[in-house]
Coordinates of C-alpha atoms in Angstrom, one line a residue:
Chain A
X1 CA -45.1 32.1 -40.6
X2 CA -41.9 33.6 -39.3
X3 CA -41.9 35.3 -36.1
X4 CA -39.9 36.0 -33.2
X5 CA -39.9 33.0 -31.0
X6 CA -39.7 30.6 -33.8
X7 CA -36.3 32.4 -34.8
X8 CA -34.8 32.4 -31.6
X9 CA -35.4 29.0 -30.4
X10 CA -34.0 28.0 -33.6
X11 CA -30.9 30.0 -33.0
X12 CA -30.9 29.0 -29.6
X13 CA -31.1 25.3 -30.8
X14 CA -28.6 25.2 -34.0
X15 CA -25.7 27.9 -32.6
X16 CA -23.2 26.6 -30.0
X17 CA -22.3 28.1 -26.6
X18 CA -18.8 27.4 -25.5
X19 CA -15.5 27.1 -26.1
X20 CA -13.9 23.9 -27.5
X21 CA -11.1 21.8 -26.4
X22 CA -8.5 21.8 -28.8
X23 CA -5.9 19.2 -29.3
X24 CA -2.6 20.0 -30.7
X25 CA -0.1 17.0 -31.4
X26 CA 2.7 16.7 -33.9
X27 CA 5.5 14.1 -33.7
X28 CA 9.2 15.2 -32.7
X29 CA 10.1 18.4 -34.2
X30 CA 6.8 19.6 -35.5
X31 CA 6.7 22.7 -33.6
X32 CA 3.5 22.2 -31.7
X33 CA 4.9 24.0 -28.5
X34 CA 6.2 26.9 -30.4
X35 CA 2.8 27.5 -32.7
X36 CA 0.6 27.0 -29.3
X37 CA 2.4 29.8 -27.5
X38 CA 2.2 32.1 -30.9
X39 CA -1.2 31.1 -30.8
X40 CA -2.6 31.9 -27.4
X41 CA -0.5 35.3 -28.0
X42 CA -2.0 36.2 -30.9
X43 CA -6.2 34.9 -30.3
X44 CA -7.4 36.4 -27.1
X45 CA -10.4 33.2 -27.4
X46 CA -7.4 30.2 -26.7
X47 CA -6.0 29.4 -23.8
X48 CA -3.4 27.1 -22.6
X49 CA -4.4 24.5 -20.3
X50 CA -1.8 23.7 -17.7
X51 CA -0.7 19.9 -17.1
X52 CA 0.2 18.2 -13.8
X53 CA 3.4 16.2 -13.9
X54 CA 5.2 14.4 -11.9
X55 CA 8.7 15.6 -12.8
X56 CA 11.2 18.1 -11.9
X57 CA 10.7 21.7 -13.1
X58 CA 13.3 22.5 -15.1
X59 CA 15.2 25.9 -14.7
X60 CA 12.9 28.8 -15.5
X61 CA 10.0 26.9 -15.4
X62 CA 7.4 28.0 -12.8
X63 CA 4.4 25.7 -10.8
X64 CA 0.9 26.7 -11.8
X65 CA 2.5 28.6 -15.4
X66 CA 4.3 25.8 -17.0
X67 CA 2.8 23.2 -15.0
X68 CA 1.5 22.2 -11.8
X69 CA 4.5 20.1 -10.2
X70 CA 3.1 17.4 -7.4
X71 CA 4.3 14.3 -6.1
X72 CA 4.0 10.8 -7.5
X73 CA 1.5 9.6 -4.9
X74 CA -1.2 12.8 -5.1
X75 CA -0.8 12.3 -8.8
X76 CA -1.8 8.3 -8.8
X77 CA -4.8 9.5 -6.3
X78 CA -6.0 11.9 -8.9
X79 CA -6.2 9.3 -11.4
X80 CA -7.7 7.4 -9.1
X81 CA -10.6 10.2 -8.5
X82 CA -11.0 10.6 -12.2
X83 CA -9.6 14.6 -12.0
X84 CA -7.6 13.9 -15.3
X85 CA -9.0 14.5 -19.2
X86 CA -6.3 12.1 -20.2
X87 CA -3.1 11.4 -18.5
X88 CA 0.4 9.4 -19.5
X89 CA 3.7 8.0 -18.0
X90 CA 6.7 8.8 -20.0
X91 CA 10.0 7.9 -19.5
X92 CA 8.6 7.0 -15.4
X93 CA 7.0 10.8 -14.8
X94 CA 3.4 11.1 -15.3
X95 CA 1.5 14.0 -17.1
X96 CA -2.2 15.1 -16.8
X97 CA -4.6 17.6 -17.9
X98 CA -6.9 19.0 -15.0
X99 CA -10.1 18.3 -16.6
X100 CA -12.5 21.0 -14.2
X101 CA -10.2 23.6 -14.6
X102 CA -10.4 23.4 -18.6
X103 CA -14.2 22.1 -18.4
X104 CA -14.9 25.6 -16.1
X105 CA -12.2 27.3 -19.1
X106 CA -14.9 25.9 -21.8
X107 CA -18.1 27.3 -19.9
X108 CA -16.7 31.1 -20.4
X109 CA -16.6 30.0 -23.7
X110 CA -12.5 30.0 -24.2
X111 CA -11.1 27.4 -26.6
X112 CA -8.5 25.8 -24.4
X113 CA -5.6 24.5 -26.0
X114 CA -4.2 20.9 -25.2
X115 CA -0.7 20.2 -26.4
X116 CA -0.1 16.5 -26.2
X117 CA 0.5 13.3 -27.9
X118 CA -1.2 11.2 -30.0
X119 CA -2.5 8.8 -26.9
X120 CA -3.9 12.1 -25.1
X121 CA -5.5 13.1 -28.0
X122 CA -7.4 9.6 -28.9
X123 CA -8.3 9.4 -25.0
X124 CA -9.4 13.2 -25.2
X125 CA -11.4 12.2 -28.1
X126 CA -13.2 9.5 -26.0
X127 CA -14.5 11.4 -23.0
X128 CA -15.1 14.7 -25.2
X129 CA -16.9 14.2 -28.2
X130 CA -16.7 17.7 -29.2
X131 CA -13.1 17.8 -29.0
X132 CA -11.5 19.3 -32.5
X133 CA -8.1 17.2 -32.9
X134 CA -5.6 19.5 -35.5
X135 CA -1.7 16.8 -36.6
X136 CA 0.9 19.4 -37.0
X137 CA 3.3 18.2 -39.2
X138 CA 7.0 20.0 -40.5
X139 CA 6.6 20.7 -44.7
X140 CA 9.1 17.5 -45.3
X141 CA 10.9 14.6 -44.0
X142 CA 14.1 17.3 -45.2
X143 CA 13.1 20.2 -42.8
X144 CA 11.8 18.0 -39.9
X145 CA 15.9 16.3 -39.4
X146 CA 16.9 19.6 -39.9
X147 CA 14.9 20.4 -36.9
X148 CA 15.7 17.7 -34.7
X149 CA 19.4 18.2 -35.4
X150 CA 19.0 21.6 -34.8
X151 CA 17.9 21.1 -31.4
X152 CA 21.0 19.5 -30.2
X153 CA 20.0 15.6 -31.3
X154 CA 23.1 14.7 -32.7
X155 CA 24.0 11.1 -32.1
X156 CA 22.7 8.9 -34.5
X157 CA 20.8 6.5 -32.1
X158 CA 19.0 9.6 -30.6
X159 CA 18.1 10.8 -34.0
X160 CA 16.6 7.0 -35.3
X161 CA 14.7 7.0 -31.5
X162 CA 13.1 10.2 -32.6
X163 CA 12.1 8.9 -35.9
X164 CA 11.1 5.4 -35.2
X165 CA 8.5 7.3 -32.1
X166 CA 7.6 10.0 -35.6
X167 CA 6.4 7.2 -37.5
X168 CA 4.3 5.2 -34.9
X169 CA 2.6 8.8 -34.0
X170 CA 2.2 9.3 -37.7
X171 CA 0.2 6.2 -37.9
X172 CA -2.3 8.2 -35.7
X173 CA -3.0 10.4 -38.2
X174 CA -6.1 9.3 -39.4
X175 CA -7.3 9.9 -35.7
X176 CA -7.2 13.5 -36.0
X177 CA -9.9 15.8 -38.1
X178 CA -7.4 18.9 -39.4
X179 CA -3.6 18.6 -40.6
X180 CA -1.4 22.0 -40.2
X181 CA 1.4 22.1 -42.1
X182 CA 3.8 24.1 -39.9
X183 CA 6.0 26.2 -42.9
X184 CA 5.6 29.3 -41.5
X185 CA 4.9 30.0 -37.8
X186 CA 2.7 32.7 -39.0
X187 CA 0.3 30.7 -41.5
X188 CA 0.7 27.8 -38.8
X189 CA -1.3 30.4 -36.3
X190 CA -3.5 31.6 -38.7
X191 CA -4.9 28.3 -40.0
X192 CA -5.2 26.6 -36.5
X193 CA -7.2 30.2 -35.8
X194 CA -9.3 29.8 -38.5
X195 CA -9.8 26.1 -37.8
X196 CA -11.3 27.0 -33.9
X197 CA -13.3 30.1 -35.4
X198 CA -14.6 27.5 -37.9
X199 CA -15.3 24.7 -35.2
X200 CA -17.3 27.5 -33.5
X201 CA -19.4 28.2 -36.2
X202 CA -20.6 24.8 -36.9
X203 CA -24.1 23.9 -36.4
X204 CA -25.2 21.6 -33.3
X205 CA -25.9 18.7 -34.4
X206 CA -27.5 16.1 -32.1
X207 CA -24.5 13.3 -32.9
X208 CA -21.5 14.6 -33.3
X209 CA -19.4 13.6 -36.6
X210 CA -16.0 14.7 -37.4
Chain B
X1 CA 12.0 3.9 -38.5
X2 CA 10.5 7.4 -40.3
X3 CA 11.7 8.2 -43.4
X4 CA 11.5 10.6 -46.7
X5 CA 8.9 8.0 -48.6
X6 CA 6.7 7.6 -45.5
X7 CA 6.8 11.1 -44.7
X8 CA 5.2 11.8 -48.3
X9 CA 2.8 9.0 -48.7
X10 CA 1.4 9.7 -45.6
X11 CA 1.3 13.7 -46.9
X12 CA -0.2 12.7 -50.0
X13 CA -2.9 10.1 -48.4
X14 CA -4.3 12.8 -45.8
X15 CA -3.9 15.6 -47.4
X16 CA -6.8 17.3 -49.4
X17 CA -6.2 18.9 -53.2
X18 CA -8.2 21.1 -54.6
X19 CA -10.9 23.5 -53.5
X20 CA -14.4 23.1 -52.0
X21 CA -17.5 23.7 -53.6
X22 CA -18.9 26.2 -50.9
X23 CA -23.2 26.3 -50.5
X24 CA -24.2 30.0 -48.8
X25 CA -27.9 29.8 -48.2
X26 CA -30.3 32.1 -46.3
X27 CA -33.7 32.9 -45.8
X28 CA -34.8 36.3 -46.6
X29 CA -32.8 39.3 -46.5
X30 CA -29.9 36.7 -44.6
X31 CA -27.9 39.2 -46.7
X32 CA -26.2 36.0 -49.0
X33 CA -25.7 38.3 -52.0
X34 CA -23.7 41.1 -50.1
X35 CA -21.5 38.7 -47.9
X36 CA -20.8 36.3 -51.6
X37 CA -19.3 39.8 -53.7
X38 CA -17.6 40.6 -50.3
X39 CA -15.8 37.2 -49.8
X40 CA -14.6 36.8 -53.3
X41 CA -13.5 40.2 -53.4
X42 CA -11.4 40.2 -49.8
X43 CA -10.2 36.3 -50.5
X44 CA -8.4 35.1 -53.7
X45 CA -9.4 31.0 -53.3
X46 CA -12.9 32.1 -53.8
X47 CA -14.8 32.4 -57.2
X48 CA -18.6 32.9 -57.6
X49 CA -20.3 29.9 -59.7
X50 CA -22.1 31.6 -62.5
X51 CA -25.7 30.0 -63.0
X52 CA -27.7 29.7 -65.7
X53 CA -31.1 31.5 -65.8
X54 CA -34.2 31.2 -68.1
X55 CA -35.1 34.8 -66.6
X56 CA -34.2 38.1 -68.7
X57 CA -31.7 39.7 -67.9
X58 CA -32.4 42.6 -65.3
X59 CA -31.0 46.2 -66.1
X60 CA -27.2 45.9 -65.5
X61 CA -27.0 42.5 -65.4
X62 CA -24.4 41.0 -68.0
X63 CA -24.7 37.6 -69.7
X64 CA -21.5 35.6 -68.4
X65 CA -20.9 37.4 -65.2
X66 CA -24.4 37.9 -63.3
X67 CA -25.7 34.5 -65.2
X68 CA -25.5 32.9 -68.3
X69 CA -29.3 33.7 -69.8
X70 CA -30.2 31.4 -72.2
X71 CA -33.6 29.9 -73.6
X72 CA -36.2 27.5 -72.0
X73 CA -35.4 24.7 -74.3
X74 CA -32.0 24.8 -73.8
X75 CA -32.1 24.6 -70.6
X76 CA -34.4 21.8 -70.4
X77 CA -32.1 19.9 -72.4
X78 CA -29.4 20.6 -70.2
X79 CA -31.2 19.0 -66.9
X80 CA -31.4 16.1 -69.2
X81 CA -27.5 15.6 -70.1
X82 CA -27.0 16.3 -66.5
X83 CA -25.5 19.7 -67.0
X84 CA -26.4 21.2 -63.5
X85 CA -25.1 20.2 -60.1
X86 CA -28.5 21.6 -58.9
X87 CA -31.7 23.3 -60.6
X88 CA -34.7 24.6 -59.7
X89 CA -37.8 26.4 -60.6
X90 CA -38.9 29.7 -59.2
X91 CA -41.7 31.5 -60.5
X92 CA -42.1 30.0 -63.8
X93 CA -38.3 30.2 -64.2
X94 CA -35.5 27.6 -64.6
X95 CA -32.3 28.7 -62.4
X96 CA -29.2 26.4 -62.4
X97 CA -25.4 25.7 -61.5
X98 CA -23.8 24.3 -64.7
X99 CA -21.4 21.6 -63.3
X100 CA -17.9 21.1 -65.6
X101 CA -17.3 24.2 -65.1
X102 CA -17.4 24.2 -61.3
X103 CA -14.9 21.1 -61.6
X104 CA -12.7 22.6 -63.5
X105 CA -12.3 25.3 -61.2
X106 CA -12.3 23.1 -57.7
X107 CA -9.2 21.1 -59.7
X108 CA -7.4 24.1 -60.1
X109 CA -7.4 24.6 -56.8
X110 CA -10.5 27.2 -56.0
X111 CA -13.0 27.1 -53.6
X112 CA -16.3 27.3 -55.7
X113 CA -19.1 30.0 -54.1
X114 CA -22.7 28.7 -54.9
X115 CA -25.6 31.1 -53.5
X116 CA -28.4 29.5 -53.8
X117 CA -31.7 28.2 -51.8
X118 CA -31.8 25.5 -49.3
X119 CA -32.8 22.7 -52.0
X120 CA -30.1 23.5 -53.9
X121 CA -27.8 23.2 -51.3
X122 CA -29.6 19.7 -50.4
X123 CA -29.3 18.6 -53.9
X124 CA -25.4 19.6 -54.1
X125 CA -24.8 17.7 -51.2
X126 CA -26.2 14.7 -52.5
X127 CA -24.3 14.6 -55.6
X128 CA -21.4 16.5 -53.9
X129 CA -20.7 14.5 -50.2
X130 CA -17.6 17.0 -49.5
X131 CA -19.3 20.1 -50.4
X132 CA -19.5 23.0 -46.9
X133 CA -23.0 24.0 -46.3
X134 CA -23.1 26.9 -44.5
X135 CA -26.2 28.8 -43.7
X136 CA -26.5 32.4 -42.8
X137 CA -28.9 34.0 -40.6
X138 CA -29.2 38.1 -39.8
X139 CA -28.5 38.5 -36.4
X140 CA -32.3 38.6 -35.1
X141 CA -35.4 38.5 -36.0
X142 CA -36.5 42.3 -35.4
X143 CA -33.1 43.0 -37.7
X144 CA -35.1 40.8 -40.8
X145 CA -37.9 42.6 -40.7
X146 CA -36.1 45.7 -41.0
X147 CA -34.1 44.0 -43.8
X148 CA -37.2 43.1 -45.8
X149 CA -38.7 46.2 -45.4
X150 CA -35.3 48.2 -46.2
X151 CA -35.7 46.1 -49.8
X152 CA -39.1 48.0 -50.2
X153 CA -41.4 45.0 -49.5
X154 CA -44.0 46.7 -47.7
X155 CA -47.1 45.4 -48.1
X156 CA -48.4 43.3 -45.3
X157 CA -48.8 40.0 -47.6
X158 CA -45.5 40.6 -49.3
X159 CA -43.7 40.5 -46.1
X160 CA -45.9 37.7 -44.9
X161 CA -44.8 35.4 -47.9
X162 CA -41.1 36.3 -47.3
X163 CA -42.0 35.1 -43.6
X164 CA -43.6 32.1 -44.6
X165 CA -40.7 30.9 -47.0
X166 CA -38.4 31.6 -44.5
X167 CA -39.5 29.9 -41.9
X168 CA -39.4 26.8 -44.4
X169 CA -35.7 27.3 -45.4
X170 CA -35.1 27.6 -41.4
X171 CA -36.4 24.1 -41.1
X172 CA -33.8 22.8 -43.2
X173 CA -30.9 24.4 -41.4
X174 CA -30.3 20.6 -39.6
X175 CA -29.1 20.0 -43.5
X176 CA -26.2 22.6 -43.2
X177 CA -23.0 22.0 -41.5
X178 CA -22.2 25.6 -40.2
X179 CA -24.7 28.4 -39.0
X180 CA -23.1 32.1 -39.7
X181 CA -24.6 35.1 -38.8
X182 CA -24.8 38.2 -40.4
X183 CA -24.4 40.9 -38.1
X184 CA -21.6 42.8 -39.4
X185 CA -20.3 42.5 -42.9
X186 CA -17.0 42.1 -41.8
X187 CA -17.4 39.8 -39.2
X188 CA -19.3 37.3 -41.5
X189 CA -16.9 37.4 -44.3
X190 CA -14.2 36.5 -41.7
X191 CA -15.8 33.7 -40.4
X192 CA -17.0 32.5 -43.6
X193 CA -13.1 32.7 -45.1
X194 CA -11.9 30.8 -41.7
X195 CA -14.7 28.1 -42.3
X196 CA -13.3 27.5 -45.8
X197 CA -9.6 27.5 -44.9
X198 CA -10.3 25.1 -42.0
X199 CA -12.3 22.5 -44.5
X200 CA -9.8 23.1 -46.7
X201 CA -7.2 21.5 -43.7
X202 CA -9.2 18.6 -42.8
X203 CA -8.1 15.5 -43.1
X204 CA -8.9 13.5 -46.2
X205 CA -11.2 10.4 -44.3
X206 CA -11.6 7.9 -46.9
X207 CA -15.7 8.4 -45.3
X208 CA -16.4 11.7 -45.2
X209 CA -19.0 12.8 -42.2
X210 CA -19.7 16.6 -41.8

């Protein structure tokens, strides 16, 4: 029969504690920047996790906000000591993502955001089962020029660059668990929302499946 | 190099059509009833599955919209042409989810709502891989005692079967794929809605793991 302790220790078994990491990637133009800041505006359970990188801050930007700006050689020693989730070079600057600071972040039980590429998210995938991996993509092939031209990609060589780097990144689409089809900003938020409330809901399950 | 025809295969490949068939189970006083009539009523995807019943209609209940009453024979006959998704028998009565018409409803685009018991759930998901599973539990076990007894199950062996039922159904809660509880109406409804519209954005794996 039913009683007390057999309820809680199921509860206590099957519910999770914790907040998840969440991966946000979409290729050129899909708005993931835009959607993640709406996002940790609007749901008081994300927040953003700030990267290390290697490269200048550009003007407005601020160390410790938009990122953590250290030197090429501290940033090779943290490799080294293991202190990054999943880190890349890009066009010679490195990026990283703290991993105590979000794993401490996840122990309050916040969600915290990653926005990153498709190679973060399949090496955040590795080290973190749990991880919830959500593509963002633009409504059409129409709208997503119309975005990269609207952000001052003119030239027709910078425009194919962008797309031939969209379509290897779409390849990695199969990697990922949720697809957010980023129309409108608003429904964007609300279905990533409803996607980390859902995550939080489900059951624990010894092995984790996607 | 991305294009337009890329762009939309790979929409059409990953992206899932349709609804979900949705499975809300719960053990006694879990409050499935209430939180089903609430969910279809706050969000517009969502439509009840109407079972059919070998039971009599209770006062108030009308045939089509509570359940579709209909004799034992019939009934039987349906099992055999593999009418139901999922049947069972309680008390001496035949209870069961009638399946075309759930299909016809998931194509059109609407997430099916199936209350029923833990072996029903079990059986849909057998015959049913990418149906959502979701079990809800009232928020404590002192709070389901209160529930029962609310319901005017008094007796001491009354409320001792309800307690021995449910603590079989809570053994089979490894079998579901989210774990909701019922503390506030609202709150549950929410969650429930968010688990749908996230399932609803996963990405369609040729293998489908919950």
């Amino acid at each position: 029969m039913l009683n007390s302790a057999v309820f809680n220790r199921a509860m206590k078994k099957w519910s999770r504690e914790g907040g998840r990491l969440v991966v946000i990637s979409s290729p050129t133009a899909g708005g993931k920047t835009t959607v993640c800041a709406a996002l940790i505006k609007s749901d008081s359970t994300c927040v953003r996790s700030v990267s290390c990188t290697t490269r200048r801050p550009r003007e407005g930007e601020k160390d410790g906000v938009d990122y953590y700006f250290i030197g090429e050689k501290l940033f090779k020693e943290r490799i080294r000591q293991g202190f990054f989730l999943e880190w890349a070079k890009v066009h010679d600057r490195y990026y990283g993502t703290p991993g105590r600071y979000a794993e401490a972040l996840l122990r309050k039980g916040k969600n915290v955001i990653l926005t990153i590429d498709v190679n973060g998210g399949k090496q955040v995938k590795k080290n973190f089962k749990d991880a919830c991996l959500i593509f963002l993509l633009p409504p059409s092939f129409k709208e997503m020029l119309k975005r990269i031209k609207r952000r001052g990609t003119e030239s027709r060589p910078a425009v194919n660059l962008r797309l031939s780097t969209a379509e290897k990144e779409l390849k990695e689409l199969p990697a990922y668990q949720y697809l957010v089809i980023n129309d409108s900003l608003n429904e964007a938020v609300c279905r990533i929302s409803a996607i980390i409330k859902a995550e939080n809901s489900k059951i624990k399950h010894a092995k984790e499946a996607h």
